[in-house]
Coordinates of C-alpha atoms in Angstrom, one line a residue:
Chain A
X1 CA -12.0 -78.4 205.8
X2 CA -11.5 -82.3 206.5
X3 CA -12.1 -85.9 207.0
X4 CA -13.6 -85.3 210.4
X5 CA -15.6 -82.3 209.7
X6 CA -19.2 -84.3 209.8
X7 CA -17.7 -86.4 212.9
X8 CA -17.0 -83.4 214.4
X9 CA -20.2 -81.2 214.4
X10 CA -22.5 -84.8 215.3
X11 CA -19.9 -84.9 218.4
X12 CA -20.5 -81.3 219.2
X13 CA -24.3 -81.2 218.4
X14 CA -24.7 -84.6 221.3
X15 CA -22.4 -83.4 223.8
X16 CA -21.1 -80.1 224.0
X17 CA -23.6 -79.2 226.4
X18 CA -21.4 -82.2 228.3
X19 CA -18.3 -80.6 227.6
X20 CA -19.3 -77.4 229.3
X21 CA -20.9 -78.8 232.2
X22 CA -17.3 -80.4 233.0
X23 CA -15.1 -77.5 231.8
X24 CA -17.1 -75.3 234.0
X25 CA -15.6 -77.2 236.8
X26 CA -11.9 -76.1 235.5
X27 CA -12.8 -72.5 234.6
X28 CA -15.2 -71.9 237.4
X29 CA -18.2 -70.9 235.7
X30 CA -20.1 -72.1 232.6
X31 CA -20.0 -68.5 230.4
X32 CA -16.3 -69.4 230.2
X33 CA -16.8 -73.1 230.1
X34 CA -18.7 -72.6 227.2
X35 CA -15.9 -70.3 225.3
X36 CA -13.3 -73.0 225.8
X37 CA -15.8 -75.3 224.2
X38 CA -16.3 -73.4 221.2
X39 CA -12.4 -72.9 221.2
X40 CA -11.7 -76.8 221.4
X41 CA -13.7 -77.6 218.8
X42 CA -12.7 -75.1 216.4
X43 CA -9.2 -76.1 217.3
X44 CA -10.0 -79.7 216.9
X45 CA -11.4 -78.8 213.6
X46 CA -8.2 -77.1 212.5
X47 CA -5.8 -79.8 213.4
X48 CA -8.1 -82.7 212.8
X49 CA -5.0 -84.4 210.7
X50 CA -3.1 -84.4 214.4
X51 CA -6.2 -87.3 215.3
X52 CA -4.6 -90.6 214.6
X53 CA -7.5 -92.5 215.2
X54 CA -5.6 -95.2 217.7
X55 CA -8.1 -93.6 220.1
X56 CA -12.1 -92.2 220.2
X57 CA -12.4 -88.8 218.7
X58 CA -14.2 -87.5 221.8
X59 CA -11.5 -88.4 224.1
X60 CA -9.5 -86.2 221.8
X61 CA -11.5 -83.3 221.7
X62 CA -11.8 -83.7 225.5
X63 CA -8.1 -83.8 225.7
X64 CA -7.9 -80.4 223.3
X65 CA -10.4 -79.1 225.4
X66 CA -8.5 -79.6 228.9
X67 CA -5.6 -77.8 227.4
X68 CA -7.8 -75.1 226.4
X69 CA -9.3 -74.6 229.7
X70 CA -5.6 -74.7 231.2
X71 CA -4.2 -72.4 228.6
X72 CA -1.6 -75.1 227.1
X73 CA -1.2 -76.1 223.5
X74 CA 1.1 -78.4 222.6
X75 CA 0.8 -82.8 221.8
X76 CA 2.6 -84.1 224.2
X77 CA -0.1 -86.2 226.7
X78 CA -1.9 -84.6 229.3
X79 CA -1.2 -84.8 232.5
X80 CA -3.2 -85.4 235.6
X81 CA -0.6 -82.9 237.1
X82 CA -1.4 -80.3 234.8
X83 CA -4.7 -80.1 235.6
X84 CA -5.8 -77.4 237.9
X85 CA -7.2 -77.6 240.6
X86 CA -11.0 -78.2 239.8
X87 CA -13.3 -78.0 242.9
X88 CA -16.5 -76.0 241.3
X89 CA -19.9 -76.9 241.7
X90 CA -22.7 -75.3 242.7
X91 CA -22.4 -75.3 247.1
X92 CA -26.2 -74.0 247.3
X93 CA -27.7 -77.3 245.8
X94 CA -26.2 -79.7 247.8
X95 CA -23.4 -78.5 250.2
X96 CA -23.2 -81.5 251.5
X97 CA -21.4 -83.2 248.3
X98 CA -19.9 -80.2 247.2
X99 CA -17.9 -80.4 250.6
X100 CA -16.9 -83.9 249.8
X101 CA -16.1 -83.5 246.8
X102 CA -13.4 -80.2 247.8
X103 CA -11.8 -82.9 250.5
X104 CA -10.8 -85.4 247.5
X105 CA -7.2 -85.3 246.0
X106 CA -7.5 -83.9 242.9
X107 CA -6.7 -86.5 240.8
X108 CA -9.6 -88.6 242.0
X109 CA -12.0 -85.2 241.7
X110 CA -10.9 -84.9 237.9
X111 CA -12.0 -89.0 237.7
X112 CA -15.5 -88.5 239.5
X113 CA -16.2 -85.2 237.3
X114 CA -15.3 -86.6 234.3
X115 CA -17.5 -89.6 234.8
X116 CA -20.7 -87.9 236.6
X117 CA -20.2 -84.6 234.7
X118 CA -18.8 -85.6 231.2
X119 CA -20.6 -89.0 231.7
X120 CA -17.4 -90.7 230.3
X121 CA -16.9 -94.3 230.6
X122 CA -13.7 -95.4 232.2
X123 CA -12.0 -96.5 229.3
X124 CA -13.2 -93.5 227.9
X125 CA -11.6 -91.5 231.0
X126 CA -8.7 -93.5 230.3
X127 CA -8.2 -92.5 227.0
X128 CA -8.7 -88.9 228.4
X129 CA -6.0 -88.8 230.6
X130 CA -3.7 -90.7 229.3
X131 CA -4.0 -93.7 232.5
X132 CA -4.7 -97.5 231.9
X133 CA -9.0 -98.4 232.2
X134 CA -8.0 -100.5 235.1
X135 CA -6.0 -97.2 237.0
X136 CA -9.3 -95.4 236.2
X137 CA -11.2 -97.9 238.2
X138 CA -9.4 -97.9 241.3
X139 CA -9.3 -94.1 241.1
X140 CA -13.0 -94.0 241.4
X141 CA -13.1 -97.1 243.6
X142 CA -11.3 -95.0 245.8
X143 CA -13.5 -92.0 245.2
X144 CA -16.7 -93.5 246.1
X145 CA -15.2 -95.1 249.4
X146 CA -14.1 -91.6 250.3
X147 CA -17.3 -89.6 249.3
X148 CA -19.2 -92.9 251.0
X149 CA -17.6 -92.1 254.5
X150 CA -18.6 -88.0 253.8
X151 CA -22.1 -88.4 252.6
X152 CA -23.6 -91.3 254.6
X153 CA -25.2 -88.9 257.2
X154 CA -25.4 -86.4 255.2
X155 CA -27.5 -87.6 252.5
X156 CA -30.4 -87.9 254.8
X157 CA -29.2 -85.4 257.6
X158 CA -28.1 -82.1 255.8
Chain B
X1 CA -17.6 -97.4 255.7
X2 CA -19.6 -97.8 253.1
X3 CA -19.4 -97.1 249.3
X4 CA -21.5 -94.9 248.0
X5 CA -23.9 -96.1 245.5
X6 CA -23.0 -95.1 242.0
X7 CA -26.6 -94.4 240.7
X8 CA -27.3 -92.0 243.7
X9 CA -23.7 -90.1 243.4
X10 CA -24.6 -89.7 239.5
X11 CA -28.7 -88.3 240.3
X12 CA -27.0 -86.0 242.8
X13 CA -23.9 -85.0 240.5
X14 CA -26.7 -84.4 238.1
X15 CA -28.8 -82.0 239.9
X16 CA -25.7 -80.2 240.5
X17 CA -24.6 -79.2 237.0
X18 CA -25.1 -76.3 235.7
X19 CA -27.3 -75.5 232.8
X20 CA -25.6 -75.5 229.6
X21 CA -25.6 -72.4 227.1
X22 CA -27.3 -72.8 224.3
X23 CA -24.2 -74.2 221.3
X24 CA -23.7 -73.0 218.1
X25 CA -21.4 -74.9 215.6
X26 CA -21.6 -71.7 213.1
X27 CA -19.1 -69.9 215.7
X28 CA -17.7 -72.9 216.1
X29 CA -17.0 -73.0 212.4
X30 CA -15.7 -68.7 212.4
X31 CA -13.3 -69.4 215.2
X32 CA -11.5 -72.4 213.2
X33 CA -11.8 -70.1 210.0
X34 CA -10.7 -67.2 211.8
X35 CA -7.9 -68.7 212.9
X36 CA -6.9 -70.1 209.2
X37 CA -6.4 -66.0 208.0
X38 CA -4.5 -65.4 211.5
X39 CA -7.6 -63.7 213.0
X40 CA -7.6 -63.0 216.5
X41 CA -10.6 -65.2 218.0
X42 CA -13.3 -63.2 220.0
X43 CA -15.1 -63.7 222.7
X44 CA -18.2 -66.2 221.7
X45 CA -21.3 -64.1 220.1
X46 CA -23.2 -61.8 222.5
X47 CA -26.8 -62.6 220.5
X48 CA -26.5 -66.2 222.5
X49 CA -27.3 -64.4 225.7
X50 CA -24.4 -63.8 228.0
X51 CA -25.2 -65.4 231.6
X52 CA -23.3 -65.5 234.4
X53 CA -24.2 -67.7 237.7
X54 CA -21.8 -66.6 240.5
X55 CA -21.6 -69.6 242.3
X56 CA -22.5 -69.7 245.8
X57 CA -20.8 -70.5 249.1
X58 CA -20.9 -72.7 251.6
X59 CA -18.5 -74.4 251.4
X60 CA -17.4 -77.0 254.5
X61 CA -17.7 -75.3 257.0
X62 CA -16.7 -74.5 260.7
X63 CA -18.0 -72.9 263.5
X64 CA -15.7 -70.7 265.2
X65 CA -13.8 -70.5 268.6
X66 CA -12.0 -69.5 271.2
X67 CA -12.3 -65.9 272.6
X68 CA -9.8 -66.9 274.9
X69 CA -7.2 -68.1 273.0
X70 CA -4.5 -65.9 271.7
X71 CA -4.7 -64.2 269.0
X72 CA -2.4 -66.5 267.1
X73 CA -3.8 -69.4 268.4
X74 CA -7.5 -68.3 267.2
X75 CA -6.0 -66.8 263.4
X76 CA -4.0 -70.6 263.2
X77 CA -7.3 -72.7 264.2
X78 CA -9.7 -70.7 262.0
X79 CA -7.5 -70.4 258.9
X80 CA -5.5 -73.9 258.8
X81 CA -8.2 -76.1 260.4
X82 CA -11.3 -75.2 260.5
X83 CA -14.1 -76.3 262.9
X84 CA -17.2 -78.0 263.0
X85 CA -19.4 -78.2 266.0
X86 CA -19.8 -76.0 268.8
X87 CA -17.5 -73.1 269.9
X88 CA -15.3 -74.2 272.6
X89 CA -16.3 -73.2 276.4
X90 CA -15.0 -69.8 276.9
X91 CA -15.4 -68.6 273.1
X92 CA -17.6 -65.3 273.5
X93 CA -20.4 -65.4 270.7
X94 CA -20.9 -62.2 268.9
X95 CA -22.4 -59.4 269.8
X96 CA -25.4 -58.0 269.5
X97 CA -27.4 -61.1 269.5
X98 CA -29.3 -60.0 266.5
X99 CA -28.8 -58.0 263.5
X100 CA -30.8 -56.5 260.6
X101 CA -29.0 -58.0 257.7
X102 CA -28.0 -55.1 254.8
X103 CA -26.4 -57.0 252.3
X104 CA -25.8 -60.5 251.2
X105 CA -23.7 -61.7 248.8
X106 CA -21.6 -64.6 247.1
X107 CA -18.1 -64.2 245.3
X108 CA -16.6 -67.3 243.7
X109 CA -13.6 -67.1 241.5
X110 CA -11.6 -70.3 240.7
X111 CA -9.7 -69.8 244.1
X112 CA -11.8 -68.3 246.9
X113 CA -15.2 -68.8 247.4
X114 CA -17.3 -66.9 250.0
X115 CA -20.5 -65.5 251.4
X116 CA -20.9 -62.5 253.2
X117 CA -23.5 -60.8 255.1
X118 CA -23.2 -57.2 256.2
X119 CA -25.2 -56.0 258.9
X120 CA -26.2 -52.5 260.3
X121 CA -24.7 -52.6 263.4
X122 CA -21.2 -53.1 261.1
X123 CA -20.6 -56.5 261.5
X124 CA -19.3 -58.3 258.3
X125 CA -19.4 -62.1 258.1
X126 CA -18.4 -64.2 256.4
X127 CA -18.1 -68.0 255.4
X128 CA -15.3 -68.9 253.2
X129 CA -13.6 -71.4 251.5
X130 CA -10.1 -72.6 252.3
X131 CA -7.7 -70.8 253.3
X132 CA -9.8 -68.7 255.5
X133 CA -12.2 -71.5 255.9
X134 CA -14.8 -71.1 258.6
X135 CA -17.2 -68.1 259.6
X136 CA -15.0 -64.8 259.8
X137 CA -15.7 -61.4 261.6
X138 CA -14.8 -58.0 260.5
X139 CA -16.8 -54.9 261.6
X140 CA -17.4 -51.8 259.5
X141 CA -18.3 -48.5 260.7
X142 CA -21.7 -46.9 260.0
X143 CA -19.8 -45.0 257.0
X144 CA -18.1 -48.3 255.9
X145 CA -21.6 -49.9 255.8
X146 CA -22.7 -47.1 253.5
X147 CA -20.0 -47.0 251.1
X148 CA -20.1 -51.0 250.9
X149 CA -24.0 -50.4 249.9
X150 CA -23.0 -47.8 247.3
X151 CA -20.9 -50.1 245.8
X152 CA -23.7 -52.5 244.8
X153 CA -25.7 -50.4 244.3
X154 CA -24.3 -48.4 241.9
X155 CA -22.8 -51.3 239.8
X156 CA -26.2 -52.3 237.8
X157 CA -29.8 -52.7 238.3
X158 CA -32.3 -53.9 240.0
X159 CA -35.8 -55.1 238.5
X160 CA -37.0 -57.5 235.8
X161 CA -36.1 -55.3 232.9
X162 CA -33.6 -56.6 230.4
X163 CA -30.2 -55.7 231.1
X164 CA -28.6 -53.4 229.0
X165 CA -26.0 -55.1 226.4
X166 CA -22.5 -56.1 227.7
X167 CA -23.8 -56.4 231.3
X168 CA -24.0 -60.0 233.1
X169 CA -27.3 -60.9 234.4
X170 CA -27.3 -62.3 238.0
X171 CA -28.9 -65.6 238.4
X172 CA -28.1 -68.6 241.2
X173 CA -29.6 -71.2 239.8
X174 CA -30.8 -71.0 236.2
X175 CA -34.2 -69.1 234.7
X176 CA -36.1 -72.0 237.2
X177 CA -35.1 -70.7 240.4
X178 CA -34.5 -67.0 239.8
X179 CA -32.4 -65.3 242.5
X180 CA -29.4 -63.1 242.5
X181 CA -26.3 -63.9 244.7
X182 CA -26.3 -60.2 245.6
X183 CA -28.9 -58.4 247.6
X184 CA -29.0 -55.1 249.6
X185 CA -31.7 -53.9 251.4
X186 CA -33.7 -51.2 250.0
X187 CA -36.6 -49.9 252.7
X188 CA -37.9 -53.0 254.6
X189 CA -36.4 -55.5 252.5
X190 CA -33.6 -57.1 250.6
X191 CA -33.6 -56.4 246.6
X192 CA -31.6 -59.2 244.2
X193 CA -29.0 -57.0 242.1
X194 CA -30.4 -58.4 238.8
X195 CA -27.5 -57.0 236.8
X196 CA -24.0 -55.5 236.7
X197 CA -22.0 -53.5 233.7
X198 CA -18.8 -55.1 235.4
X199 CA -18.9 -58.0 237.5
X200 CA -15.4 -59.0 237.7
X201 CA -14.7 -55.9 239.2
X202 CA -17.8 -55.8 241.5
X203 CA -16.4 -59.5 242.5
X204 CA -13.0 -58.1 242.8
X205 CA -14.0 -55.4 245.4
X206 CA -16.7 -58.0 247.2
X207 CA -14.2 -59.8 247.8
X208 CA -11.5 -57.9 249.6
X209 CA -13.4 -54.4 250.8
X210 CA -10.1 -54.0 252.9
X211 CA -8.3 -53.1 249.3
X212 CA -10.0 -50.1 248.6
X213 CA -12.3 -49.3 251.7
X214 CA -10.6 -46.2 253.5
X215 CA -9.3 -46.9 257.3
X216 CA -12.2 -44.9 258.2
X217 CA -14.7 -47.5 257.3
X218 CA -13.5 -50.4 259.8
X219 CA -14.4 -50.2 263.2
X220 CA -12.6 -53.7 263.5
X221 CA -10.7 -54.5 260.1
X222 CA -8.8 -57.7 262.1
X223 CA -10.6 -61.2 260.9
X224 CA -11.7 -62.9 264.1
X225 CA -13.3 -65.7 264.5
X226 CA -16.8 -65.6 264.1
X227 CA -19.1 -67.3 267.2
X228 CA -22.7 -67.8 266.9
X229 CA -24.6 -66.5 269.6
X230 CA -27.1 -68.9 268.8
X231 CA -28.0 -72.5 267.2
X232 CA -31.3 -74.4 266.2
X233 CA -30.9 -77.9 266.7
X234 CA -33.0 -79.7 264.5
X235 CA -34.3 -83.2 265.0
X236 CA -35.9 -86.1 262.6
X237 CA -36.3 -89.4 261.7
X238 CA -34.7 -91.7 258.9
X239 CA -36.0 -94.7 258.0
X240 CA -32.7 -96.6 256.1
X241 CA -33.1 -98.5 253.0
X242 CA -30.4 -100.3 253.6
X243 CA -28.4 -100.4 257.3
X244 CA -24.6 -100.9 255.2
X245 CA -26.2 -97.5 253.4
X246 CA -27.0 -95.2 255.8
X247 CA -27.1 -92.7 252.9
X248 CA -30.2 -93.8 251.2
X249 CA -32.5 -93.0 253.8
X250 CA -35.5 -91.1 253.7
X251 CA -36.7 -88.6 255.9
X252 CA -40.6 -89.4 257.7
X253 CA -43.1 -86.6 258.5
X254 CA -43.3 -87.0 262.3
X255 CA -44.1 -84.3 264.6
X256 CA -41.4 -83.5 267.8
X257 CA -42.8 -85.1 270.4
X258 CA -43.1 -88.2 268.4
X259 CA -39.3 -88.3 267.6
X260 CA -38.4 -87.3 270.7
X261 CA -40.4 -90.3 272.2
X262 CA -38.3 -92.3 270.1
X263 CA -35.2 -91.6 271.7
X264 CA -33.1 -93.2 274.3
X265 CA -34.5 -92.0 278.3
X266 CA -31.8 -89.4 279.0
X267 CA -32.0 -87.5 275.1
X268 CA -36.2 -87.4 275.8
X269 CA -35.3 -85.4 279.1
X270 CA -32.8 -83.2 277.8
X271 CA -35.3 -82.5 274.7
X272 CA -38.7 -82.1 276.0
X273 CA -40.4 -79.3 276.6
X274 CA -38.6 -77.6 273.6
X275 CA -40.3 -74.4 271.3
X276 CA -40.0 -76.6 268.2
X277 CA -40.7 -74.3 265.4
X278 CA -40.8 -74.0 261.8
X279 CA -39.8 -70.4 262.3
X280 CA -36.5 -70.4 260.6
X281 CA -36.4 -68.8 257.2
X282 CA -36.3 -71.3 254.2
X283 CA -33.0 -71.9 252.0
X284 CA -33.3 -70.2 248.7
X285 CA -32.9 -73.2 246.5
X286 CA -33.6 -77.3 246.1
X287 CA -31.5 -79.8 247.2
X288 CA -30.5 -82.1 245.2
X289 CA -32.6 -85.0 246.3
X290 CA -35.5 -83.1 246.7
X291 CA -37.5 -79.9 248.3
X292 CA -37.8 -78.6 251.6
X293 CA -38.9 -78.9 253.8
X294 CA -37.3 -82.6 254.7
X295 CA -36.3 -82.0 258.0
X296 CA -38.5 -79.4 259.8
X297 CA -38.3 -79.5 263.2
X298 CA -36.1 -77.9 264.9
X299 CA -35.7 -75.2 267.7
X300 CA -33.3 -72.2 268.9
X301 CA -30.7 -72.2 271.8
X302 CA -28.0 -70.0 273.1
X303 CA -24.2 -71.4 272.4
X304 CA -24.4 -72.0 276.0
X305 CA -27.5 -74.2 276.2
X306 CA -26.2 -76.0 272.8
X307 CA -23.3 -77.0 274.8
X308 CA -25.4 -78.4 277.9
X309 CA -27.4 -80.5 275.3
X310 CA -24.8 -81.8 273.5
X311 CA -23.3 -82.6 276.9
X312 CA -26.8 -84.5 277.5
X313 CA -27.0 -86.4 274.4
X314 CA -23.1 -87.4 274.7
X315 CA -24.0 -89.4 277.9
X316 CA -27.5 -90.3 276.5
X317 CA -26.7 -93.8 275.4
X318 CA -25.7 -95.1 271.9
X319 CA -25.4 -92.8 269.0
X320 CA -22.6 -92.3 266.2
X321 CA -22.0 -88.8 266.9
X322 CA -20.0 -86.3 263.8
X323 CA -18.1 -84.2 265.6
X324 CA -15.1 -82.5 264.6
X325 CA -16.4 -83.1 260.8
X326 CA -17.1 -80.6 257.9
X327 CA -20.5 -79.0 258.8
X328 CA -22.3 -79.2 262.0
X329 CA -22.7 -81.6 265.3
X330 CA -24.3 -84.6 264.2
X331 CA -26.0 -87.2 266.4
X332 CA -27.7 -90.3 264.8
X333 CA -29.6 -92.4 267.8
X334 CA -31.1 -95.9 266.5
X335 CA -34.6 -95.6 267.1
X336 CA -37.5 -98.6 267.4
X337 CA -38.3 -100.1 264.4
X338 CA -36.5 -101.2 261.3
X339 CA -34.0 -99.6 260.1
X340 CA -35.1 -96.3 261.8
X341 CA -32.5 -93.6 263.3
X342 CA -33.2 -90.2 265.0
X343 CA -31.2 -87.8 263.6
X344 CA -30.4 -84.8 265.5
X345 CA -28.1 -81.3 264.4
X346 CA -27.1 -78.7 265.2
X347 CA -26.7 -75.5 263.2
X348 CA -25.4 -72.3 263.6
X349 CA -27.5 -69.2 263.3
X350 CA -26.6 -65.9 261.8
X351 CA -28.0 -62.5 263.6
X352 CA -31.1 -62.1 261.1
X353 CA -32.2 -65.5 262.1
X354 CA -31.2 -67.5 258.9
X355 CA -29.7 -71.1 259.6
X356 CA -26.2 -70.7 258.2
X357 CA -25.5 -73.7 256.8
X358 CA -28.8 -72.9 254.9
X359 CA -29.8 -76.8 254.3
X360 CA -32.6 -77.2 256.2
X361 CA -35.4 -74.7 257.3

């Protein structure tokens, strides 16, 4: 079909047991998760000329796949504001964090998924959501200081 | 406050994702095809094995108040705030004091979260996500109780045999810790619903039995606040990797009167003597940094003795003490020896005798 088809399926084949770990955390549960994968890529492999290459391809799947999950189509950049409100993950295996993690602002919850779900780097995050490497830091800088001040008794207490 | 440690918050972030379904790049390559011809996509293929893990509750939680408030006052405080600790004096726990538990189950949608247990004296409880944050009571009638049970039981099966096609199999946690988010007692004990033909519309009536339960099945159909009649407080020591990161410690086998020794004069009096007991039924899954039991000692008192101990280890000396925070009354003594804390909570329990909060047995 194109240029990228090769690049695409060795993306898919390494991570797109990553991308529905993190998508289930915007659809709620990882059935769906993993039909918005599927989608993504299929839609990534249908407008592959749309990938300018100024950026990673895997940022730009992710980005196709965030709009998939939120029911948006479109090019323009994604933003953070767009994204719903993720809180999911599993409360019986660690309440403690899952807790935390509801009390963040949900632009630093999208940072901390994306980098202990997706296992993105930050520039990689970055390039997801359209914010500068250094921005990406700070948001997860701020992240850990807040899930710090949640989970220090908890870790060993709960 | 301290950062927390990037490694750790990854391990635990790890144990909390959910199993992936297995991929196939061949649908991947019909939907894009598909869409080429101006096919409708469908649903991804069946033959991968359709799972479903309802996703379980408990969330932050609270524990519940004020029977002497108004009744705005008690609706504003459990739905906007929520609580953590210990029912304020005057809140009147729920009655009876113990219950035989009928149903459990778990809803979670991309909204509401929740977990409810339905008992046989009517009582319906249940913790919740924000809004209606906190444990809740309604009460059923003995028919309301029935036609709640009917409802599960009649929408899918029960047993180890495969599920029929198009229905969702139940699992919490994955094929390694089978469970089902939806039990009902059958006889003498509580049966996992293993599978259901339609389980957005079981979810869908779980969650709000006030849409389509008649007003002849609710004997109380208000939300109230929910007050434990009773709470094991549970007691154990840390030794701390690191004092700037209090939340790398690591719990040490000890028995009760060895960490109560370890305490400050007053706490030993207010805590000796105690029935410390293993007693209270287990969680039903890991945690993520390990199994239980990691913190098993603990013992039952009534909401009123709770408050007389707290009161006791408030004036016992030294301690950073988690009040007011997201799950339960925290104390954290410093005990002799490096880096070595007692740790003491406590933890609401439900009328069948399960801890609540379900993290530690």
């Amino acid at each position: 079909m194109g240029r990228l088809d090769s690049d695409l399926e060795d993306l898919y084949r390494r991570r797109q047991g990553a991308f529905q770990v993190m998508l289930a955390s915007v659809t709620g549960n990882i059935e769906s998760a993993r039909d918005v994968a599927q989608e993504a890529f299929a839609r990534a492999l249908q407008k592959q000329d749309g990938f300018r290459g100024d950026g990673g391809l895997e940022a730009w799947v992710w980005r196709i796949a965030f709009r998939a999950a939120i029911g948006t189509t479109g090019s323009h950049e994604l933003a953070l504001a767009e994204l719903p409100n993720v809180a999911f993950v599993d409360e019986r295996l660690d309440l403690t964090l899952a807790a935390a993690v509801r009390e963040l602002p949900p632009q630093r919850r999208m940072v901390i998924f994306l980098r202990y779900f997706a296992d993105l780097s930050y520039a990689e995050i970055g390039e997801v959501l359209g914010i500068a490497e250094g921005t990406v830091a700070a948001t997860l800088s701020k992240a850990h200081q807040q899930l710090g001040a949640e989970l220090s008794v908890d870790e060993v207490m709960a | 406050m301290s950062t927390y440690d990037d490694n750790l918050l990854a391990a635990r972030f790890a144990a909390l994702a959910p199993e992936p379904l297995a991929g196939n790049w061949d649908d991947v390559l019909d939907r894009a095809g598909a869409r080429n011809v101006g096919r409708p996509l469908g649903p991804f293929r069946a033959d991968q094995g359709r799972r479903r893990r309802l996703f379980v509750v408990l969330a932050a939680v609270a524990l519940v108040v004020v029977a002497t408030a108004s009744a705005f006052a008690v609706r504003a405080f459990v739905i906007d705030k929520g609580i953590v600790g210990l029912p304020p004096v005057g809140a009147t726990p729920s009655t009876p004091e113990n219950g035989v538990l009928e149903m459990d189950y778990t809803v979670s949608g991309r909204e509401t979260r929740s977990r409810t247990w339905v008992y046989a004296d009517g009582r319906l409880i249940r913790l919740g996500t924000p809004p209606r944050r906190g444990f809740l009571e309604q009460r059923l009638t003995r028919e309301g109780v029935k036609l709640l049970r009917s409802e599960i039981l009649s929408a899918g099966g029960f047993g180890h045999a495969q599920p029929p096609p198009g229905s969702t199999l139940l699992e919490n946690f994955g094929p390694s810790y089978p469970g089902s988010p939806i039990q009902v007692r059958k006889g003498d004990r509580l049966v996992p619903l293993r599978w259901v033909r339609d389980l957005k519309h079981l979810e869908a009536r779980l969650a709000n039995p006030g849409s389509w339960l008649p007003a002849s099945a609710w004997k109380q159909p208000k939300i109230r606040a929910y007050v434990p009649s009773r709470f094991a407080v549970c007691a154990g020591v840390v030794v701390l990797r690191d004092l700037d990161k209090p939340a790398q410690g690591r719990f040490v086998q000890m028995r009760p009167a060895r960490i109560v020794a370890l305490l400050p004069a007053a706490a030993q009096n207010a805590l000796r003597g105690r029935d410390w007991t293993r007693g209270f039924p287990p969680p039903q899954a890991p945690t993520s940094s390990g199994y239980y039991p990691r913190y098993p000692s603990c013992f039952a008192v009534t909401t009123n003795e709770a408050r007389s101990l707290a009161k006791a280890l408030d004036a016992a000396g030294p301690a950073t003490v988690r009040k007011g925070g997201r799950l339960r009354l925290h104390y954290a003594f410093d005990a002799p020896g490096p880096s070595r804390q007692v740790q003491i909570g406590f933890d609401p329990l439900l009328p069948h005798g399960e801890l609540a909060l379900g993290q530690f047995p």
